[in-house]
mmCIF file of C-alpha atoms in Angstrom:
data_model
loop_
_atom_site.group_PDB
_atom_site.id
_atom_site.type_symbol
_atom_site.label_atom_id
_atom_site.label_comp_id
_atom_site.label_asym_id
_atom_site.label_seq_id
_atom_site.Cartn_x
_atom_site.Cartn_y
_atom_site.Cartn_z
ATOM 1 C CA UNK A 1 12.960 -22.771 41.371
ATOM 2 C CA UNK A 2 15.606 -25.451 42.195
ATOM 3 C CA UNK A 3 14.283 -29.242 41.997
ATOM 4 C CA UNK A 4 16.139 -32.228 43.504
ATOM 5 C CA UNK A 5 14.759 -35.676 42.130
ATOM 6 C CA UNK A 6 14.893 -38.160 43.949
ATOM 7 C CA UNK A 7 14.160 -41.173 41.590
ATOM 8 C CA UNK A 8 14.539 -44.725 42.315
ATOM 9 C CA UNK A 9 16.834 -45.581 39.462
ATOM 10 C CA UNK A 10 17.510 -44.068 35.928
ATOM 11 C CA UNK A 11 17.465 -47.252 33.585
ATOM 12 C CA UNK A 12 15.001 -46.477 30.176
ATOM 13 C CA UNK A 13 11.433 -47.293 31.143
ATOM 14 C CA UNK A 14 8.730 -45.657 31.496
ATOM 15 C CA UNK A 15 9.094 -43.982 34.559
ATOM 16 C CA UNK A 16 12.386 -42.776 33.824
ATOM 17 C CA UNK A 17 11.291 -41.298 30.022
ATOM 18 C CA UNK A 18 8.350 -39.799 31.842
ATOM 19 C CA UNK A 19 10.338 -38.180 34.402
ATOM 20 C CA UNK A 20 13.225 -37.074 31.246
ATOM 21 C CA UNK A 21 10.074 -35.511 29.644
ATOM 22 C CA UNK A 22 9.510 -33.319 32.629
ATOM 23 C CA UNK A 23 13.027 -32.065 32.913
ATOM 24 C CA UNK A 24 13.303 -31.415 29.532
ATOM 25 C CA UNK A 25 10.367 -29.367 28.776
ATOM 26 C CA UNK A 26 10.847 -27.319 31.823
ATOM 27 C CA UNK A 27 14.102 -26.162 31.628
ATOM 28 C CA UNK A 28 13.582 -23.565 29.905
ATOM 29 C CA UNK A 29 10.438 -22.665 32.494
ATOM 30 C CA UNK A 30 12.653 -21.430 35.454
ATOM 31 C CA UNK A 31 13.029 -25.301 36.781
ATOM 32 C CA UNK A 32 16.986 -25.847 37.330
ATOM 33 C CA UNK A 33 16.954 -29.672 38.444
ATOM 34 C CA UNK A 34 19.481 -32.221 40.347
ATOM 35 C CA UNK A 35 18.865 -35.871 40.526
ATOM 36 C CA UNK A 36 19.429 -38.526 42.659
ATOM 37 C CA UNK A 37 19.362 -41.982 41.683
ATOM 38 C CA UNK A 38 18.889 -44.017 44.948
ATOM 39 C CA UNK A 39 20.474 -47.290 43.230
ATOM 40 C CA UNK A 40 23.550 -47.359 40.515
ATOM 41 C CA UNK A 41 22.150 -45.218 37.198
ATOM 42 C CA UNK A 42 21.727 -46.870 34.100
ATOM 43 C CA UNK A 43 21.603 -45.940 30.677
ATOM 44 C CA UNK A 44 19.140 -43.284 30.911
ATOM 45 C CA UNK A 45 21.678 -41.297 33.037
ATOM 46 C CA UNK A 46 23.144 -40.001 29.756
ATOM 47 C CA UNK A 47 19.813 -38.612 28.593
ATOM 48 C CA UNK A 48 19.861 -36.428 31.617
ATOM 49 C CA UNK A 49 23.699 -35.552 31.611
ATOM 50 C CA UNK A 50 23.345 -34.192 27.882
ATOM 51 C CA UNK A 51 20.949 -31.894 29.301
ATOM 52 C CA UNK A 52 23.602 -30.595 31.504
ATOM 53 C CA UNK A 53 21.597 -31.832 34.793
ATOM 54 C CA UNK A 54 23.900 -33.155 37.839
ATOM 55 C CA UNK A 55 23.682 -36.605 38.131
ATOM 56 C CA UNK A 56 24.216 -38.536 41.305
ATOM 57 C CA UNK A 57 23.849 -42.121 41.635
ATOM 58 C CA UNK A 58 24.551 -44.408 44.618
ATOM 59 C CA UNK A 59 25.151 -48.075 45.806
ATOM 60 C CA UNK A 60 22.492 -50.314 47.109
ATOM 61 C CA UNK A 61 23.443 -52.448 49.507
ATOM 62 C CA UNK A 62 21.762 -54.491 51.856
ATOM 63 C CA UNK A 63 17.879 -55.079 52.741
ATOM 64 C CA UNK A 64 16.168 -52.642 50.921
ATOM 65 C CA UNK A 65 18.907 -50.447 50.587
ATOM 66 C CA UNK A 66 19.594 -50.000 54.319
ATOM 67 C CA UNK A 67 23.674 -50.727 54.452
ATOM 68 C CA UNK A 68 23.490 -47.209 51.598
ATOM 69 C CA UNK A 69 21.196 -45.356 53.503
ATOM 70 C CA UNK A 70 23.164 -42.958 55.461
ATOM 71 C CA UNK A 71 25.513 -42.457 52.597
ATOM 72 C CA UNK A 72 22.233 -41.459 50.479
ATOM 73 C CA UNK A 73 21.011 -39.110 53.361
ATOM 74 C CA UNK A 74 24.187 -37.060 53.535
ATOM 75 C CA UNK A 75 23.564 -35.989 49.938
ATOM 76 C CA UNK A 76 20.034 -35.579 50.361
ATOM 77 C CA UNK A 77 20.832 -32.976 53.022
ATOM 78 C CA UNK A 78 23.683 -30.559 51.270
ATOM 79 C CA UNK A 79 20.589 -29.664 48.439
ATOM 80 C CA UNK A 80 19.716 -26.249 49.703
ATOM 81 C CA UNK A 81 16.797 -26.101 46.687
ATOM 82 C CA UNK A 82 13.120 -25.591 47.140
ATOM 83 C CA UNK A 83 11.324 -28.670 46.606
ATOM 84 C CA UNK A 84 12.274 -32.307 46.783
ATOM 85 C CA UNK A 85 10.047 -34.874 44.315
ATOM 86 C CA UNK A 86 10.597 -38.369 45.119
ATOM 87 C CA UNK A 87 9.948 -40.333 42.032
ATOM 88 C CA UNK A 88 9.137 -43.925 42.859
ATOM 89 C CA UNK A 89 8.564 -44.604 46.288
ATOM 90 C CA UNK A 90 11.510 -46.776 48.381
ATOM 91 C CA UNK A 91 11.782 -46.945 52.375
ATOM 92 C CA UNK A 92 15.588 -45.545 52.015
ATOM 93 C CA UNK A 93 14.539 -42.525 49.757
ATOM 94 C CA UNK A 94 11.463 -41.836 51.927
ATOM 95 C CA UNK A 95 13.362 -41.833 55.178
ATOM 96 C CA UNK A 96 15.806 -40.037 53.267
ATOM 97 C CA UNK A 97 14.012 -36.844 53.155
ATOM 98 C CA UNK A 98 12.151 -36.647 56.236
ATOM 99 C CA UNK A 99 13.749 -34.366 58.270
ATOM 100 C CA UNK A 100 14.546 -32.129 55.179
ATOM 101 C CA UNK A 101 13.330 -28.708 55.056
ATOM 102 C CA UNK A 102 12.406 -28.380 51.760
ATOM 103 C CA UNK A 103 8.201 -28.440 50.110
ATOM 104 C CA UNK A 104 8.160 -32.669 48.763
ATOM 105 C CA UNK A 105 6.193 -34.212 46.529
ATOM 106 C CA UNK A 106 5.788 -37.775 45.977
ATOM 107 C CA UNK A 107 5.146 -39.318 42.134
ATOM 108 C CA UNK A 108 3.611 -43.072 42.135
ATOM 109 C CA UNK A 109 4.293 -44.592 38.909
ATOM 110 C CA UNK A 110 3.271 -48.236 40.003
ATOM 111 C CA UNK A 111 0.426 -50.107 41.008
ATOM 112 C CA UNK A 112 0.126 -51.669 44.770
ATOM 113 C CA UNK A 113 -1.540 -54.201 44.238
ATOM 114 C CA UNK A 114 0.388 -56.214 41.992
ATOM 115 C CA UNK A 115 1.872 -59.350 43.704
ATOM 116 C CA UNK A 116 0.722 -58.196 47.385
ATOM 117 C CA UNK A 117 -2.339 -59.705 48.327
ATOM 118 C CA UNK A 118 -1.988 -57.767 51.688
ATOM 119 C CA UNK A 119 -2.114 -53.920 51.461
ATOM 120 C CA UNK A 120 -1.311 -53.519 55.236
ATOM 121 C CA UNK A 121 2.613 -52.354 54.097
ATOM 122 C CA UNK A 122 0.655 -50.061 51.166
ATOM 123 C CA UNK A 123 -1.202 -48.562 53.957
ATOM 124 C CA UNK A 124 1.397 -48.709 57.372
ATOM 125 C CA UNK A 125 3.786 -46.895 54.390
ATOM 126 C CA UNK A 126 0.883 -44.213 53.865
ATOM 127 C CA UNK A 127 0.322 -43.383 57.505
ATOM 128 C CA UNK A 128 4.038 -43.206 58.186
ATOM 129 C CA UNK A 129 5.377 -41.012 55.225
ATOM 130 C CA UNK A 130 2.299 -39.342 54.012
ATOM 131 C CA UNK A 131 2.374 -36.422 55.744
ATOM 132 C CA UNK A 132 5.582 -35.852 54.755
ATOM 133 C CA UNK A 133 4.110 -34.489 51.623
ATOM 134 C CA UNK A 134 2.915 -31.347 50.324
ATOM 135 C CA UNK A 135 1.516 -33.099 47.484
ATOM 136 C CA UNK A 136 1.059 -36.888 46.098
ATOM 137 C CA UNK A 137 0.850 -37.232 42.339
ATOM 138 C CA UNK A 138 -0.621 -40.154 40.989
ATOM 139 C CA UNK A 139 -0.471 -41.188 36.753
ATOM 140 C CA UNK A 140 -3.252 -42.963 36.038
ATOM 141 C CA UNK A 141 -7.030 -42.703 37.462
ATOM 142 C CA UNK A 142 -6.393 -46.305 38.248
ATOM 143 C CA UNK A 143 -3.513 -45.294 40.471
ATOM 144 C CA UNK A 144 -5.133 -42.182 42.731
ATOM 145 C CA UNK A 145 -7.841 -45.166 42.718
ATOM 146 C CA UNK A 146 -6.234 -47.399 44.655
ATOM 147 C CA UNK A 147 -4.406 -44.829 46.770
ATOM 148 C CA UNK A 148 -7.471 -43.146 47.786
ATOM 149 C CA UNK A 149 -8.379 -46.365 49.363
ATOM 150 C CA UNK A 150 -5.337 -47.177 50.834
ATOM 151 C CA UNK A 151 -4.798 -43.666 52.169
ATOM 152 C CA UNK A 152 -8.291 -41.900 52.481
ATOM 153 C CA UNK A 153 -6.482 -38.760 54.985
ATOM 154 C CA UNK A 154 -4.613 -38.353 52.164
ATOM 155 C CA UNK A 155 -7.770 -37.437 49.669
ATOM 156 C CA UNK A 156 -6.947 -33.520 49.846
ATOM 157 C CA UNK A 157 -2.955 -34.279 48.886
ATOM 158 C CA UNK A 158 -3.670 -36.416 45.668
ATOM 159 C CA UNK A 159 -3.087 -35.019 42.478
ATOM 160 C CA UNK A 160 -3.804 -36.324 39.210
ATOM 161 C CA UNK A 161 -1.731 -35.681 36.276
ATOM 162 C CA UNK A 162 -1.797 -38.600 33.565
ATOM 163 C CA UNK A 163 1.708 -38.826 31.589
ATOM 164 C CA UNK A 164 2.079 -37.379 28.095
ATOM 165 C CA UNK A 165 3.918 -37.983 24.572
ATOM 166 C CA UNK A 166 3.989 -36.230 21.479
ATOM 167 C CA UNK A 167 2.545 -36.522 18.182
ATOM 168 C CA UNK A 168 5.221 -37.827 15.680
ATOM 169 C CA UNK A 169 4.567 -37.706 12.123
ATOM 170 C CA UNK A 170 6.643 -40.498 10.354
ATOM 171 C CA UNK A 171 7.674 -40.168 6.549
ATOM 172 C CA UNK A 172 7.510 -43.291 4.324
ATOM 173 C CA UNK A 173 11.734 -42.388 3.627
ATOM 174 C CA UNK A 174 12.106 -42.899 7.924
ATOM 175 C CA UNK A 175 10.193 -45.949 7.793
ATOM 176 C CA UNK A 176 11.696 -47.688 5.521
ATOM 177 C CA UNK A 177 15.212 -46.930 7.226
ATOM 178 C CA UNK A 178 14.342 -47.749 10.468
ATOM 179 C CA UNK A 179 13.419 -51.149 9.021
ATOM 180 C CA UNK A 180 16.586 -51.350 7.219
ATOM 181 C CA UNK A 181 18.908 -50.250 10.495
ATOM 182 C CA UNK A 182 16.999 -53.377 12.507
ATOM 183 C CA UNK A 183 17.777 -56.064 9.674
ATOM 184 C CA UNK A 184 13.209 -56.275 8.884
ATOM 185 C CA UNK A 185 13.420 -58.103 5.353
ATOM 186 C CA UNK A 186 11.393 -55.900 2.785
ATOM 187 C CA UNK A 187 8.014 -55.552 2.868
ATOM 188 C CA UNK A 188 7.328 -56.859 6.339
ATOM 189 C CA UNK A 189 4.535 -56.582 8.447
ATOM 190 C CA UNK A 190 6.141 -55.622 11.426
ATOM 191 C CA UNK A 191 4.655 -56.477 15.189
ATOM 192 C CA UNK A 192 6.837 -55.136 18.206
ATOM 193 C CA UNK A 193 7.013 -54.263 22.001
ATOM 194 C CA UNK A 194 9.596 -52.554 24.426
ATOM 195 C CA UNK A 195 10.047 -52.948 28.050
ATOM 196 C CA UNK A 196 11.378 -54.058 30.465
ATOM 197 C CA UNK A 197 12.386 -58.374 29.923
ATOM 198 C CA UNK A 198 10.784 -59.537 33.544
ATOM 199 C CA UNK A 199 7.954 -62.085 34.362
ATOM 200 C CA UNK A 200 5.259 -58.648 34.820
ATOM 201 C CA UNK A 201 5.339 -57.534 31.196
ATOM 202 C CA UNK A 202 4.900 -60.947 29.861
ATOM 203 C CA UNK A 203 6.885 -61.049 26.525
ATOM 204 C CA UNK A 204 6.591 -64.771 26.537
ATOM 205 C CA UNK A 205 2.479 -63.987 25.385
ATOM 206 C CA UNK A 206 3.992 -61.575 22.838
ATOM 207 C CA UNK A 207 6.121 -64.344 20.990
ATOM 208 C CA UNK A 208 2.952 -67.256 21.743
ATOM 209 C CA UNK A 209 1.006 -64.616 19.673
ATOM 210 C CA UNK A 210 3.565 -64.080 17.245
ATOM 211 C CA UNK A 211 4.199 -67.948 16.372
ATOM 212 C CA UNK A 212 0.460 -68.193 16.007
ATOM 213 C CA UNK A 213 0.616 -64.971 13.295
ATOM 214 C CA UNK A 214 3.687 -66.475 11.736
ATOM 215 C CA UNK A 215 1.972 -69.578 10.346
ATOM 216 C CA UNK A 216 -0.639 -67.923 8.519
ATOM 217 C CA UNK A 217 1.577 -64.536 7.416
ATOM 218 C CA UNK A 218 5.312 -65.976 5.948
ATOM 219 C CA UNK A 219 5.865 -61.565 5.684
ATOM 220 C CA UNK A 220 5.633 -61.301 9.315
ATOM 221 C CA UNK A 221 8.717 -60.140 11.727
ATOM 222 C CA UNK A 222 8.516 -59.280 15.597
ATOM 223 C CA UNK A 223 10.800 -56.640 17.061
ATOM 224 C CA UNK A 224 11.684 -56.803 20.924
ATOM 225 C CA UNK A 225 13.545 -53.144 22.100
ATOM 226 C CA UNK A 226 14.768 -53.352 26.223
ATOM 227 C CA UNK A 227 16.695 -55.644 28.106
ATOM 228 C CA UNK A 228 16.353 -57.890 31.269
ATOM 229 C CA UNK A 229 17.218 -60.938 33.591
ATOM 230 C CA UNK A 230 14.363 -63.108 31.287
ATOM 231 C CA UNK A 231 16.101 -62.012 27.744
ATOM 232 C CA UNK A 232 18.231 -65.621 27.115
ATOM 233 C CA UNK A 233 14.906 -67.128 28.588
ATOM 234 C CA UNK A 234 13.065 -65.374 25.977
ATOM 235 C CA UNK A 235 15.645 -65.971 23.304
ATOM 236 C CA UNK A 236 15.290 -69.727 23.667
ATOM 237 C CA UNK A 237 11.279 -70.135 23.741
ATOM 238 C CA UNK A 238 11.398 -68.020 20.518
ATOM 239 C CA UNK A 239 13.710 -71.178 19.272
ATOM 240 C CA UNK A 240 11.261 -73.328 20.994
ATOM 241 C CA UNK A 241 8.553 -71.863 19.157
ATOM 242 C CA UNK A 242 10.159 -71.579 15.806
ATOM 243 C CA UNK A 243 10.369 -67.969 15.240
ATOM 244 C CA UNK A 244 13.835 -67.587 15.868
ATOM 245 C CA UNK A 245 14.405 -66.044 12.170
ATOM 246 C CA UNK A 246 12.039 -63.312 12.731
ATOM 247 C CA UNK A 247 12.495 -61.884 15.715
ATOM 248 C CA UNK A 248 15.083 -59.799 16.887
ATOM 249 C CA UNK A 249 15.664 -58.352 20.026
ATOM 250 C CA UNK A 250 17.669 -54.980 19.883
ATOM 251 C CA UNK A 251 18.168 -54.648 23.661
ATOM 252 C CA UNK A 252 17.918 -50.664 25.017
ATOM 253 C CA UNK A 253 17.685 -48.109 22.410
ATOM 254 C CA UNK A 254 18.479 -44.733 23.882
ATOM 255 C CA UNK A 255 17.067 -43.417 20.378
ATOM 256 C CA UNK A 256 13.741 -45.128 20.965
ATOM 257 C CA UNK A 257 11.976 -43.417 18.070
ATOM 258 C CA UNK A 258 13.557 -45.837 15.329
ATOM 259 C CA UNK A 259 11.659 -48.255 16.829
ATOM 260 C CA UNK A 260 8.370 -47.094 16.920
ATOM 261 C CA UNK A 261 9.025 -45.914 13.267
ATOM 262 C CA UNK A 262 10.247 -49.512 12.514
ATOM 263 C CA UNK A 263 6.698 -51.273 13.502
ATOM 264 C CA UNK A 264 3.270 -51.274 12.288
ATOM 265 C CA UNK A 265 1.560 -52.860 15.412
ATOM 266 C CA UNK A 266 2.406 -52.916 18.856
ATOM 267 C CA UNK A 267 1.440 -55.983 20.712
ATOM 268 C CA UNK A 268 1.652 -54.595 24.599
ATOM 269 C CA UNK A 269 1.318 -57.704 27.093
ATOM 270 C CA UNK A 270 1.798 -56.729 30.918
ATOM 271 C CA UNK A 271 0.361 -58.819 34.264
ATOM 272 C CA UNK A 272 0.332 -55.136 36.276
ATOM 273 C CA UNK A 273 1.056 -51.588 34.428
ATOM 274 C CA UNK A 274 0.057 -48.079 36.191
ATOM 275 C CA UNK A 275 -0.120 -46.393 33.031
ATOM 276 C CA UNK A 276 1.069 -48.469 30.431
ATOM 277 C CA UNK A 277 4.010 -45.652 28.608
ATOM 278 C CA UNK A 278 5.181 -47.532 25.703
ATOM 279 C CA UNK A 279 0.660 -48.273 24.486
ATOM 280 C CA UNK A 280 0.702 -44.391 24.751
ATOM 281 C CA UNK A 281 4.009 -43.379 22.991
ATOM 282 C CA UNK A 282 2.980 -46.152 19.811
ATOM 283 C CA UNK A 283 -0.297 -44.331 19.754
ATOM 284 C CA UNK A 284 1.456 -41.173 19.630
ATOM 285 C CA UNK A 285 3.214 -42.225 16.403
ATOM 286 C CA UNK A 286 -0.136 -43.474 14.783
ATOM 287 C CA UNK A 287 0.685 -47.066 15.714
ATOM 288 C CA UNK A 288 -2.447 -49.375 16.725
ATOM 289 C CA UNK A 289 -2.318 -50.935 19.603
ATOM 290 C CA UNK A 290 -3.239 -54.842 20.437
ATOM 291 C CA UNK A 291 -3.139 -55.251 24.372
ATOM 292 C CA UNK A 292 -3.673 -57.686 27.438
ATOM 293 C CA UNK A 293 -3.020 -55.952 30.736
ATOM 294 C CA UNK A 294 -4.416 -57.832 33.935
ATOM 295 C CA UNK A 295 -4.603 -54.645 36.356
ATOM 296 C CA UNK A 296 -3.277 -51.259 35.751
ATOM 297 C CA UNK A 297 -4.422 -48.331 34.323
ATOM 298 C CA UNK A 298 -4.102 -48.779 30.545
ATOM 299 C CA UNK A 299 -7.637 -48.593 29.870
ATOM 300 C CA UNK A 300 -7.381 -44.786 30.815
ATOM 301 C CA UNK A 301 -5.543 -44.615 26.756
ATOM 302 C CA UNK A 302 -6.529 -47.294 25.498
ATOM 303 C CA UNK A 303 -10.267 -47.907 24.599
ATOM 304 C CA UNK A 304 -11.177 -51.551 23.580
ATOM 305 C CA UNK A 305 -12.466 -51.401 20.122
ATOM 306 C CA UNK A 306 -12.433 -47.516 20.034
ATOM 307 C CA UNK A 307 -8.526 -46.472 19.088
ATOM 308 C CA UNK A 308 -7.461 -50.535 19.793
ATOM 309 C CA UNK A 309 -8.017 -53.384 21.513
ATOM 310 C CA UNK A 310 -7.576 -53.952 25.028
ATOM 311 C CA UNK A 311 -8.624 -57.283 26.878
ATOM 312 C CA UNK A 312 -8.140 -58.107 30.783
ATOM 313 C CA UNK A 313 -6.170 -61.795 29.750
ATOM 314 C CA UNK A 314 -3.956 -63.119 28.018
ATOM 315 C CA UNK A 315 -6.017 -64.892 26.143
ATOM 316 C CA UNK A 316 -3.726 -65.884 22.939
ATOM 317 C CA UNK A 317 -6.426 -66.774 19.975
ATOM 318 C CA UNK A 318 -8.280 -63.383 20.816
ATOM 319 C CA UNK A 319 -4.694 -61.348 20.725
ATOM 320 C CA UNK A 320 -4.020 -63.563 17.368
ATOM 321 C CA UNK A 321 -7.295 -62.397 16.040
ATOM 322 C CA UNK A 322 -7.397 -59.027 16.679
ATOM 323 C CA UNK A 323 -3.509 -58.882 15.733
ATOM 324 C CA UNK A 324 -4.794 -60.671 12.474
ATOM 325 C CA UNK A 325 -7.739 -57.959 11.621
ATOM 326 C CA UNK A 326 -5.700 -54.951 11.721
ATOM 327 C CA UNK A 327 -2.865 -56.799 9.268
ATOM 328 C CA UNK A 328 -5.648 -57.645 7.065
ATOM 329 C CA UNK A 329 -8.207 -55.034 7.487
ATOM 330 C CA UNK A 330 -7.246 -51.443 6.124
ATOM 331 C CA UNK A 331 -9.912 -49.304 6.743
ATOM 332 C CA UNK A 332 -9.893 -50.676 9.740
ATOM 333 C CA UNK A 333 -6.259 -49.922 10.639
ATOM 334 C CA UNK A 334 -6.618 -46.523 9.606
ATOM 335 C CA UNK A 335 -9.670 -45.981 11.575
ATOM 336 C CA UNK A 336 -7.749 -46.592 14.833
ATOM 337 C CA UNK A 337 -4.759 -45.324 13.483
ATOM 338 C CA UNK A 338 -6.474 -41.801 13.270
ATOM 339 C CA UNK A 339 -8.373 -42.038 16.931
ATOM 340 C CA UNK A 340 -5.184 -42.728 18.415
ATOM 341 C CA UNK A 341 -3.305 -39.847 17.321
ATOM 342 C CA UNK A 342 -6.696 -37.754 18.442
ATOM 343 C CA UNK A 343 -6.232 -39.608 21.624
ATOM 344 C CA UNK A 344 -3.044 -38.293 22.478
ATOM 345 C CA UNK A 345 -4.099 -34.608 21.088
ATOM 346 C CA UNK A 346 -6.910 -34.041 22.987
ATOM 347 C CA UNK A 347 -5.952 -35.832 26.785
ATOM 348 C CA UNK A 348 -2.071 -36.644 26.619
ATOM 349 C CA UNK A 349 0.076 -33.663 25.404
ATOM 350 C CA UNK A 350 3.181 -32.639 26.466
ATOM 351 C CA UNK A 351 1.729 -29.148 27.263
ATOM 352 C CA UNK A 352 -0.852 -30.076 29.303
ATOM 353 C CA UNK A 353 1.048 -32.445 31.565
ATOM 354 C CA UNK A 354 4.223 -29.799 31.876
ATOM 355 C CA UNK A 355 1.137 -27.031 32.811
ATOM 356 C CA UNK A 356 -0.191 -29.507 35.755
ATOM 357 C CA UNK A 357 3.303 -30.170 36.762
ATOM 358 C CA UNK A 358 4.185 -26.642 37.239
ATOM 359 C CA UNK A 359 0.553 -26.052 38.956
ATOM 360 C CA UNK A 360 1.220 -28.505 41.621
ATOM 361 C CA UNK A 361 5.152 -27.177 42.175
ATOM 362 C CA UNK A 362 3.391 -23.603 42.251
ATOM 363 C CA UNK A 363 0.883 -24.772 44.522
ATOM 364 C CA UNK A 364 3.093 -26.517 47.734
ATOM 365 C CA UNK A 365 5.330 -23.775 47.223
ATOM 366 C CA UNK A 366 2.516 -20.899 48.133
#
């Protein structure tokens, strides 16, 4: 079975780990893969090359993409493979593929709603391309949600299949290193985040709640991992706020799982996430999770006051406090410690994502 992915850039977030997950646990299922990055890769094109995968990027010039659009179609049409999965939906990637021959399937990794208060392009974009697909996958109830509204002819194409991590077991020997490689003093309660640095994931509320924490805990340090137009912005309310000493931001880390081994508590703060990757992945390595998400799908992982805490604002005393039980509180700690990892056992595997994956490529090629 020959895939080309068609994927709207290859940077390090979520969308792009979620779709190197997929690639790399099917490989060895009879999936041979190209990709396509519809704008110029970024670092996570290396994660895919070392996996011997061809790699295409491409400029994006213009509106939208429209001056690059031609140059993108001509590549789209020498793949000869059976199915096409568009990975993040754009108007030059869609238009891309629609006279193609090939079975397509369409992955939405993002909510609509966020910063559109009209839906008419959601749903104009829905009646134009929709049929175009054999199959829409959607990662989050909250996400086949809003496109079942949006796109009720659709109903009988959705699929839902809700992204997966693994269980990592961390020794006391890799903790302490991890903590050692980032520069954490000894002994540190450590409180961190990764993501993108833009206004939606709202790492300005993750250092308000930190310099609220930092007065009351002198053994506190915050760890930022990703990168972004906001990051000097960030940098300087951090000095603003005096927490300048303990904070560091480490930019991308293509070996992400230093990170997570490196923190105790991940403080997740987002105005709009589908899924909400990096709340999963922490839980994954037994991390509890504090979180504000406005809209999004989070709350299909995370269960307020069941394996974390999950609130619908930013509200910065209630993230302090709960932040400020589970550095205090052990049993506590432990207790969500343990329902996360059961979490990600019993509903977020790697093995049953890959399975649902290969149903639906099964399915739109029969």
């Amino acid at each position: 079975m020959k895939i080309l992915n068609l994927i709207q850039c290859l940077n390090l977030g979520g969308m792009e780990k979620a779709t190197y997950n997929l690639v790399y646990e099917t490989q060895t299922k009879g999936v041979d893969w190209q990709i396509q990055s519809i704008t110029p890769a970024g670092d996570g094109k290396n994660l895919f090359t070392s996996l011997g995968i061809i790699v295409e990027d491409n400029s994006y010039n213009g509106k939208l993409g429209y001056k690059s659009h031609f140059s993108l179609r001509k590549k789209i049409k020498k793949f000869t493979g059976d199915i096409i999965l568009v990975t993040g939906p754009t108007l030059t990637g869609c238009w891309g593929i629609k006279d193609n021959q090939q079975k397509k399937i369409l992955a939405i990794h993002y909510c609509h709603k966020y910063g559109n208060q009209n839906l008419l392009k959601w749903k104009l974009f829905y009646k134009y391309f929709g049929n175009d697909y054999n199959a829409i996958i959607c990662h989050s109830p909250y996400l086949l949600e809003q496109t079942q509204e949006l796109a009720p002819h659709l109903k009988n194409k959705l699929r839902l299949i809700e992204n997966s991590t693994q269980i990592q077991e961390v020794s006391q020997e890799e903790k302490i290193a991890a903590k050692k490689k980032f520069n954490i003093p000894d002994k540190s309660f450590v409180i961190g985040n990764a993501g993108w640095l833009i206004e939606r994931k709202r790492f300005d509320i993750f250092l308000k709640v930190c310099a609220k924490l930092v007065k009351d805990n002198q053994k506190l340090f915050c760890l930022i991992a990703g990168d972004g137009p906001l990051r000097k912005e960030l940098e300087d309310l951090s000095i603003e706020l005096g927490i300048s000493e303990v904070v560091n931001f480490i930019g991308w880390q293509q070996n992400i799982e230093d990170f997570y081994r490196a923190i105790d508590l991940l403080l997740f703060n987002s105005n709009s996430d589908a899924f909400g990757r990096t709340v999963m992945e922490a839980m994954g390595y037994g991390i509890p999770v504090v979180a504000s998400v406005l809209e999004g799908g989070t709350d299909s992982v995370l269960i307020h006051q069941e394996n974390g805490y999950l609130i619908t604002d930013h509200n910065i005393n209630h993230l302090a406090e709960y932040c400020f039980k589970l550095m205090i509180e052990k049993d506590l700690y432990y207790q969500f410690q343990s329902a996360s990892i059961e979490t990600i056992y019993k509903r977020f595997n790697n093995n049953l994502y890959i399975q649902k994956y290969l149903e639906v490529f099964d399915e739109v090629l029969n």
